[in-house]
């Protein structure tokens, strides 16, 4: 590979001198990425266990003495908040964003490595504050992850004294951490691309992370505003959100506040948040699909435009979470329309993913299983969104299990499948070794089929009218006799899926030690991170000279080329061409590159 | 909008090195300035959302307008002065002059401290007049908005103090030119935010 | 290969399961009982459109995964984009979106515009119960405010407002509606967000403290329907139940006429404790001369041991006496003592006698009952604070607001006894026991008899703290 010598970037690399500066107080984006990822996955496991507690209660009521109504609502709340913010947001942006942006942009590191390090440690503080709420009197808040006032700070809601305060403080600290990280990601993409790497030559993974970060920077302030004002209401007794209310028979000293104002602020953050998680997933999965299909991503430009348009639209659809909130009902017309308009660019992305497979040369490696699984679950979750977004259908379905099933398909299962696709896909680069293929595929089948078994029946329970956030179904006239059986079956599937995630961890730990050496570019991929001189890349990423980019990231199976891929840093003159006679399509790239 | 035009590129058709040492689309300025630019947008979103909440809350029946004390005019004057001093320091550095830069820069920060002290005095005066954080939402918002604004200013003063220490310990102004430019931009931004807040607070 | 087959089978399975779930297990919309066929129609249109897309894309993807799998000699085709195809697909998607959105917006317009002449009804929610108000003869609901809420005026109706005087208040989770008449529901909440949902009516709306929200529908089928709360409202969210009875206009009018108006509830003749005292003699055998209750002891039939009554407020005593009289408590399957009580309650002939008795007992001096139960107080406190305190309050003093009686100072053996009965469903599951089912579910917070005793032991300790606070 040719590197054109050029004036290097002015990043100050603080080369580590000891174990502590190398792995703890590290300013290397790759170490920070792994710190972010490790913390996010660890706290995500807590949330996973909480969800299994809930499922045990719902599937086998009065059989296990794991949780009471109080801790059920705490589990509901903490499960949701951790999964959305502390796992998915942190893992996609703090984890993959950190790891991939400098590598894919051909940079030595983030623009501000110190601030990047600070971002992780502040994030860790927010996680510690969050987890601390499990140990304070009253426990963590049980107000639901939406934290709707007035109930957040009123007796009758678990954790209404200390729990909610710690939750709000933790969120505020998280937002500070995210802002520090986010400015880094955005400016690195804009300013630290290497020579020749125009925006339109970036892999879609960078595009997804970039736009998601911009969304995050502009959306999180809404949550911060809401959290600050709610802290004032809770601690000082102002009435920003608190109307006149009665708590256990006694009138509280609040008057005139607007609970709906909080909901507007929350969802002005909350809806873009969906895309803060989804857009990086869209980007990462695009690259995985293209690489393993040995074909360029279909309609690259349309894919970039769709990411941008979805990002923009995501700021004007928030009130579709509030159709039945008591806000002025005329808003429903506007928000239903904008919401369904978002379906068009989103559908286009799905078409293009499938069309990338069309006429490809599909290598069924484990990441590809997860990526194709994602398309399936995302189609399912996206289509059920058309029910809920269409205002009048939201009347019977909102606050039922249909909603739970929908957002778990679209925001839980789909991003998680992409996460695993990405974790397996980039594992060889991060570790220098291959994962165990068979175990990874088994992990896929358990996760993919298991989650579908969980969430498909849930949609029907929702249509049937089973409400969400219920500790027990109770006795009703309308519920079909088999409703409890459905809950039991779902719980068994959930326990199975939860347990099968062990496969991933076993695979990772086993492979770190015993995995085959992968070489620098086992998939025959084009983007820059696979072209580093060292694998795993060392601090500074690029050795003596930064790479120069001559082409986009998707020159796969270019007619006339010798290989079925041409890395981005291959100059035109060096493009190996052969006459068709000697073309060997079975040339095994992964072995050749060793 | 050149960058928008780039979005129409067909990247598979253009091969070879595009752009010079830096690729197309890179802003021709320091990364710190781009970062500050983004941060200012983030802060604008933050203050806008506070303001929108203010207007929505104002519509509800228990709102009683607050009479802002005249001292705010003096405070406003201080912040304008502070901003102007920063601007003068920046102009000098930009022209490559070193004389008085330190004095102007230090004075700018100190006047900003005076502004914050003035804001605290107003708070004290309101408390004495019996205007507390509760129960009047107008008062709650007054404390909240001025407090958040002052916090932003304090964040700026932290950077200012670091740069001041470098200047005082003998650094040449041209070495901290970027820092001075960033502070100046940030100060102007906070002045604009304050003027907007002041206009809103005193007219409602 | 395996994935292509799996995707294909999943598409087929999804379609098959759709019919199994919807028609075999009946997990589909409950039979419509309101004039909202338009909503069901929009759902069906959406189901067809999305179902078609689901099958088409996934089947096509499965085909691609199979057809273009890696084989020797096979090479991918280089095709950066196909603008025409992408534009056509966008147009095709847009058509689908319009197809779904059009009926959605049309019926939303119907939903937001309440028809002229619809009857007003008010639903008031609070933790964790429903109450209802009817506008009375003038057809206008009086103004109301949370600041006016009290035990005797739970709706907070403005007593100065003439429109409110004839309002009919139903302090009961069950409401009634005349069939085939447009119903305009006005919603208020006294504390947190709630959501009024009857699945068969299809429509729902949040109840927000500080404002009045609304929805409307026309009930079309006579019957009884469950009301569920569908906005998380605290620990009792899942047991906040009510009922709507839809009946013929004659039945409805007859029922409505029998309900008290607001003015009547405010001017009710005070109960006569003296009359109650005269009848109390018969109660004293089991409950003690001063209502102090007896202790279980060897050789005395449990039939003759009654719990402490003193310290219980009149509203609670009145309700329980009515329950005993009507067979809600002490019916079939209940223990002998309760069945005995049911018989004894018949000595109170009418509602006035019940009120007088309750009023008398409420005047008896409240001394804490003697303690008989021991247990792990710390564990009991943990369970109590987390689950019980929400209604019975931290100090066990109870409140009319959550319909929770005082527990502190009550006969501890009786608490153990009743908690066990709630747990096993002997008490609380009668359809007319308005708040019993809430206790049935909250009692699951205690795993077994031992934990029940822990909680009772903790409640014993509340007495001293309450007295200290009082002093």
mmCIF file of C-alpha atoms in Angstrom, chain B:
data_model
loop_
_atom_site.group_PDB
_atom_site.id
_atom_site.type_symbol
_atom_site.label_atom_id
_atom_site.label_comp_id
_atom_site.label_asym_id
_atom_site.label_seq_id
_atom_site.Cartn_x
_atom_site.Cartn_y
_atom_site.Cartn_z
ATOM 1 C CA UNK B 1 -23.761 26.163 0.074
ATOM 2 C CA UNK B 2 -20.734 24.409 -1.279
ATOM 3 C CA UNK B 3 -20.949 21.540 1.167
ATOM 4 C CA UNK B 4 -24.495 20.818 0.074
ATOM 5 C CA UNK B 5 -23.290 20.585 -3.510
ATOM 6 C CA UNK B 6 -20.760 17.985 -2.435
ATOM 7 C CA UNK B 7 -23.609 15.819 -1.279
ATOM 8 C CA UNK B 8 -24.590 15.359 -4.922
ATOM 9 C CA UNK B 9 -21.158 13.910 -5.762
ATOM 10 C CA UNK B 10 -21.075 10.472 -7.277
ATOM 11 C CA UNK B 11 -18.070 9.222 -5.316
ATOM 12 C CA UNK B 12 -17.627 6.124 -7.453
ATOM 13 C CA UNK B 13 -16.996 8.298 -10.475
ATOM 14 C CA UNK B 14 -14.314 10.522 -8.975
ATOM 15 C CA UNK B 15 -11.044 8.740 -8.433
ATOM 16 C CA UNK B 16 -7.713 10.101 -7.275
ATOM 17 C CA UNK B 17 -6.806 12.751 -4.719
ATOM 18 C CA UNK B 18 -9.538 15.348 -4.321
ATOM 19 C CA UNK B 19 -8.484 18.576 -2.665
ATOM 20 C CA UNK B 20 -5.067 19.569 -1.492
ATOM 21 C CA UNK B 21 -3.333 18.461 1.658
ATOM 22 C CA UNK B 22 -6.711 18.680 3.291
ATOM 23 C CA UNK B 23 -9.658 17.013 1.607
ATOM 24 C CA UNK B 24 -12.618 18.932 0.271
ATOM 25 C CA UNK B 25 -15.023 20.225 2.861
ATOM 26 C CA UNK B 26 -12.562 20.749 5.721
ATOM 27 C CA UNK B 27 -13.093 24.159 7.302
ATOM 28 C CA UNK B 28 -10.064 26.329 6.828
ATOM 29 C CA UNK B 29 -9.708 27.155 10.486
ATOM 30 C CA UNK B 30 -8.517 25.699 13.774
ATOM 31 C CA UNK B 31 -10.345 22.636 15.009
ATOM 32 C CA UNK B 32 -10.941 24.401 18.312
ATOM 33 C CA UNK B 33 -12.932 27.088 16.522
ATOM 34 C CA UNK B 34 -15.111 24.519 14.801
ATOM 35 C CA UNK B 35 -15.660 22.838 18.158
ATOM 36 C CA UNK B 36 -16.557 26.142 19.788
ATOM 37 C CA UNK B 37 -18.917 26.881 16.920
ATOM 38 C CA UNK B 38 -20.747 23.619 17.556
ATOM 39 C CA UNK B 39 -20.777 24.246 21.275
ATOM 40 C CA UNK B 40 -22.334 27.665 20.727
ATOM 41 C CA UNK B 41 -25.125 26.040 18.736
ATOM 42 C CA UNK B 42 -25.626 23.526 21.551
ATOM 43 C CA UNK B 43 -25.769 26.348 24.102
ATOM 44 C CA UNK B 44 -28.187 28.231 21.858
ATOM 45 C CA UNK B 45 -30.468 25.201 21.800
ATOM 46 C CA UNK B 46 -30.240 25.030 25.581
ATOM 47 C CA UNK B 47 -31.157 28.672 26.118
ATOM 48 C CA UNK B 48 -33.865 28.524 23.449
ATOM 49 C CA UNK B 49 -35.519 25.581 25.167
ATOM 50 C CA UNK B 50 -35.422 27.403 28.502
ATOM 51 C CA UNK B 51 -36.966 30.407 26.801
ATOM 52 C CA UNK B 52 -39.667 28.365 25.105
ATOM 53 C CA UNK B 53 -40.488 26.737 28.449
ATOM 54 C CA UNK B 54 -40.641 30.233 29.912
ATOM 55 C CA UNK B 55 -43.187 31.369 27.349
ATOM 56 C CA UNK B 56 -45.303 28.238 27.721
ATOM 57 C CA UNK B 57 -45.278 28.469 31.505
ATOM 58 C CA UNK B 58 -46.117 32.182 31.289
ATOM 59 C CA UNK B 59 -49.463 31.378 29.693
ATOM 60 C CA UNK B 60 -50.655 29.532 32.787
ATOM 61 C CA UNK B 61 -52.859 31.424 35.233
ATOM 62 C CA UNK B 62 -50.623 31.636 38.307
ATOM 63 C CA UNK B 63 -47.950 33.714 36.564
ATOM 64 C CA UNK B 64 -47.292 37.106 38.181
ATOM 65 C CA UNK B 65 -44.877 39.316 36.213
ATOM 66 C CA UNK B 66 -41.714 40.322 37.995
ATOM 67 C CA UNK B 67 -40.438 43.901 38.169
ATOM 68 C CA UNK B 68 -36.750 43.645 37.303
ATOM 69 C CA UNK B 69 -34.522 45.985 39.309
ATOM 70 C CA UNK B 70 -32.797 48.831 37.505
ATOM 71 C CA UNK B 71 -29.409 47.514 38.544
ATOM 72 C CA UNK B 72 -29.650 45.055 35.668
ATOM 73 C CA UNK B 73 -28.946 47.952 33.299
ATOM 74 C CA UNK B 74 -25.667 48.542 35.101
ATOM 75 C CA UNK B 75 -24.838 44.822 34.923
ATOM 76 C CA UNK B 76 -25.611 44.847 31.232
ATOM 77 C CA UNK B 77 -23.214 47.730 30.828
ATOM 78 C CA UNK B 78 -20.509 45.722 32.609
ATOM 79 C CA UNK B 79 -20.972 42.759 30.300
ATOM 80 C CA UNK B 80 -20.845 45.012 27.230
ATOM 81 C CA UNK B 81 -17.637 46.526 28.559
ATOM 82 C CA UNK B 82 -16.188 43.094 29.234
ATOM 83 C CA UNK B 83 -16.977 41.973 25.706
ATOM 84 C CA UNK B 84 -15.475 45.167 24.272
ATOM 85 C CA UNK B 85 -12.232 44.704 26.216
ATOM 86 C CA UNK B 86 -11.896 41.172 24.904
ATOM 87 C CA UNK B 87 -12.512 42.446 21.403
ATOM 88 C CA UNK B 88 -9.771 45.068 21.776
ATOM 89 C CA UNK B 89 -7.317 42.476 23.076
ATOM 90 C CA UNK B 90 -8.181 40.202 20.187
ATOM 91 C CA UNK B 91 -7.765 42.967 17.610
ATOM 92 C CA UNK B 92 -4.327 43.767 18.954
ATOM 93 C CA UNK B 93 -3.204 40.145 18.945
ATOM 94 C CA UNK B 94 -4.526 39.704 15.469
ATOM 95 C CA UNK B 95 -2.484 42.682 14.262
ATOM 96 C CA UNK B 96 0.516 41.143 15.956
ATOM 97 C CA UNK B 97 0.812 43.788 18.662
ATOM 98 C CA UNK B 98 1.789 42.622 22.121
ATOM 99 C CA UNK B 99 1.444 45.908 23.995
ATOM 100 C CA UNK B 100 -1.519 46.171 26.437
ATOM 101 C CA UNK B 101 -2.882 42.817 25.364
ATOM 102 C CA UNK B 102 -2.366 41.397 28.822
ATOM 103 C CA UNK B 103 -3.967 44.440 30.467
ATOM 104 C CA UNK B 104 -6.984 44.420 28.177
ATOM 105 C CA UNK B 105 -7.440 40.675 28.475
ATOM 106 C CA UNK B 106 -7.158 40.684 32.262
ATOM 107 C CA UNK B 107 -9.482 43.674 32.528
ATOM 108 C CA UNK B 108 -12.060 41.937 30.358
ATOM 109 C CA UNK B 109 -12.179 38.949 32.689
ATOM 110 C CA UNK B 110 -12.262 41.046 35.825
ATOM 111 C CA UNK B 111 -15.179 43.094 34.519
ATOM 112 C CA UNK B 112 -16.953 39.814 33.775
ATOM 113 C CA UNK B 113 -16.437 38.863 37.407
ATOM 114 C CA UNK B 114 -17.960 42.214 38.351
ATOM 115 C CA UNK B 115 -20.961 41.353 36.179
ATOM 116 C CA UNK B 116 -21.431 38.106 38.085
ATOM 117 C CA UNK B 117 -21.047 39.932 41.374
ATOM 118 C CA UNK B 118 -23.649 42.401 40.153
ATOM 119 C CA UNK B 119 -26.002 39.553 39.291
ATOM 120 C CA UNK B 120 -25.519 38.143 42.783
ATOM 121 C CA UNK B 121 -26.320 41.551 44.245
ATOM 122 C CA UNK B 122 -29.561 41.590 42.287
ATOM 123 C CA UNK B 123 -30.374 38.147 43.654
ATOM 124 C CA UNK B 124 -29.702 39.403 47.170
ATOM 125 C CA UNK B 125 -31.870 42.449 46.565
ATOM 126 C CA UNK B 126 -34.737 40.289 45.322
ATOM 127 C CA UNK B 127 -34.453 38.040 48.371
ATOM 128 C CA UNK B 128 -34.616 41.080 50.630
ATOM 129 C CA UNK B 129 -37.688 42.246 48.786
ATOM 130 C CA UNK B 130 -39.276 38.872 49.494
ATOM 131 C CA UNK B 131 -38.980 37.524 45.966
ATOM 132 C CA UNK B 132 -37.824 33.940 46.443
ATOM 133 C CA UNK B 133 -37.462 31.013 44.095
ATOM 134 C CA UNK B 134 -40.963 29.946 45.065
ATOM 135 C CA UNK B 135 -43.874 30.246 44.646
ATOM 136 C CA UNK B 136 -44.021 32.709 41.737
ATOM 137 C CA UNK B 137 -42.889 30.896 38.578
ATOM 138 C CA UNK B 138 -41.701 34.187 37.099
ATOM 139 C CA UNK B 139 -39.220 34.472 39.959
ATOM 140 C CA UNK B 140 -38.248 30.799 39.607
ATOM 141 C CA UNK B 141 -37.435 31.418 35.981
ATOM 142 C CA UNK B 142 -35.559 34.617 36.784
ATOM 143 C CA UNK B 143 -33.189 32.813 39.152
ATOM 144 C CA UNK B 144 -32.902 29.820 36.843
ATOM 145 C CA UNK B 145 -32.140 31.731 33.646
ATOM 146 C CA UNK B 146 -29.701 34.201 35.193
ATOM 147 C CA UNK B 147 -28.065 31.333 37.067
ATOM 148 C CA UNK B 148 -27.554 29.211 33.963
ATOM 149 C CA UNK B 149 -26.188 32.242 32.127
ATOM 150 C CA UNK B 150 -23.756 33.012 34.969
ATOM 151 C CA UNK B 151 -22.633 29.369 35.011
ATOM 152 C CA UNK B 152 -21.766 29.600 31.330
ATOM 153 C CA UNK B 153 -19.812 32.760 32.024
ATOM 154 C CA UNK B 154 -17.952 31.016 34.853
ATOM 155 C CA UNK B 155 -17.020 28.240 32.443
ATOM 156 C CA UNK B 156 -15.565 30.897 30.139
ATOM 157 C CA UNK B 157 -13.722 32.494 33.044
ATOM 158 C CA UNK B 158 -12.093 29.159 33.822
ATOM 159 C CA UNK B 159 -10.549 29.131 30.340
ATOM 160 C CA UNK B 160 -9.744 32.834 30.724
ATOM 161 C CA UNK B 161 -7.929 32.199 34.006
ATOM 162 C CA UNK B 162 -5.834 29.423 32.469
ATOM 163 C CA UNK B 163 -4.820 31.689 29.608
ATOM 164 C CA UNK B 164 -4.192 34.586 31.985
ATOM 165 C CA UNK B 165 -1.836 32.452 34.037
ATOM 166 C CA UNK B 166 0.071 31.562 30.889
ATOM 167 C CA UNK B 167 0.265 35.227 29.919
ATOM 168 C CA UNK B 168 1.306 36.295 33.413
ATOM 169 C CA UNK B 169 3.984 33.628 33.550
ATOM 170 C CA UNK B 170 5.558 35.106 30.467
ATOM 171 C CA UNK B 171 3.933 33.572 27.423
ATOM 172 C CA UNK B 172 3.866 35.819 24.375
ATOM 173 C CA UNK B 173 0.357 36.979 23.396
ATOM 174 C CA UNK B 174 0.789 35.446 19.952
ATOM 175 C CA UNK B 175 1.213 32.030 21.603
ATOM 176 C CA UNK B 176 -2.212 32.296 23.192
ATOM 177 C CA UNK B 177 -3.816 34.037 20.230
ATOM 178 C CA UNK B 178 -6.240 31.175 19.578
ATOM 179 C CA UNK B 179 -7.303 31.134 23.191
ATOM 180 C CA UNK B 180 -7.934 34.878 23.147
ATOM 181 C CA UNK B 181 -9.932 34.607 19.943
ATOM 182 C CA UNK B 182 -12.060 31.778 21.314
ATOM 183 C CA UNK B 183 -12.740 33.665 24.552
ATOM 184 C CA UNK B 184 -13.741 36.759 22.629
ATOM 185 C CA UNK B 185 -16.179 34.820 20.474
ATOM 186 C CA UNK B 186 -17.619 33.098 23.527
ATOM 187 C CA UNK B 187 -17.996 36.412 25.347
ATOM 188 C CA UNK B 188 -19.866 37.973 22.450
ATOM 189 C CA UNK B 189 -22.124 34.969 22.381
ATOM 190 C CA UNK B 190 -22.897 35.245 26.085
ATOM 191 C CA UNK B 191 -23.504 38.968 25.673
ATOM 192 C CA UNK B 192 -26.058 38.289 22.946
ATOM 193 C CA UNK B 193 -27.689 35.608 25.100
ATOM 194 C CA UNK B 194 -27.838 38.015 28.011
ATOM 195 C CA UNK B 195 -29.321 40.800 25.926
ATOM 196 C CA UNK B 196 -31.987 38.387 24.689
ATOM 197 C CA UNK B 197 -32.719 37.118 28.194
ATOM 198 C CA UNK B 198 -32.796 40.641 29.579
ATOM 199 C CA UNK B 199 -35.199 41.748 26.871
ATOM 200 C CA UNK B 200 -37.479 38.789 27.536
ATOM 201 C CA UNK B 201 -37.347 39.049 31.316
ATOM 202 C CA UNK B 202 -38.002 42.760 31.450
ATOM 203 C CA UNK B 203 -40.800 42.738 28.880
ATOM 204 C CA UNK B 204 -42.856 39.981 30.446
#
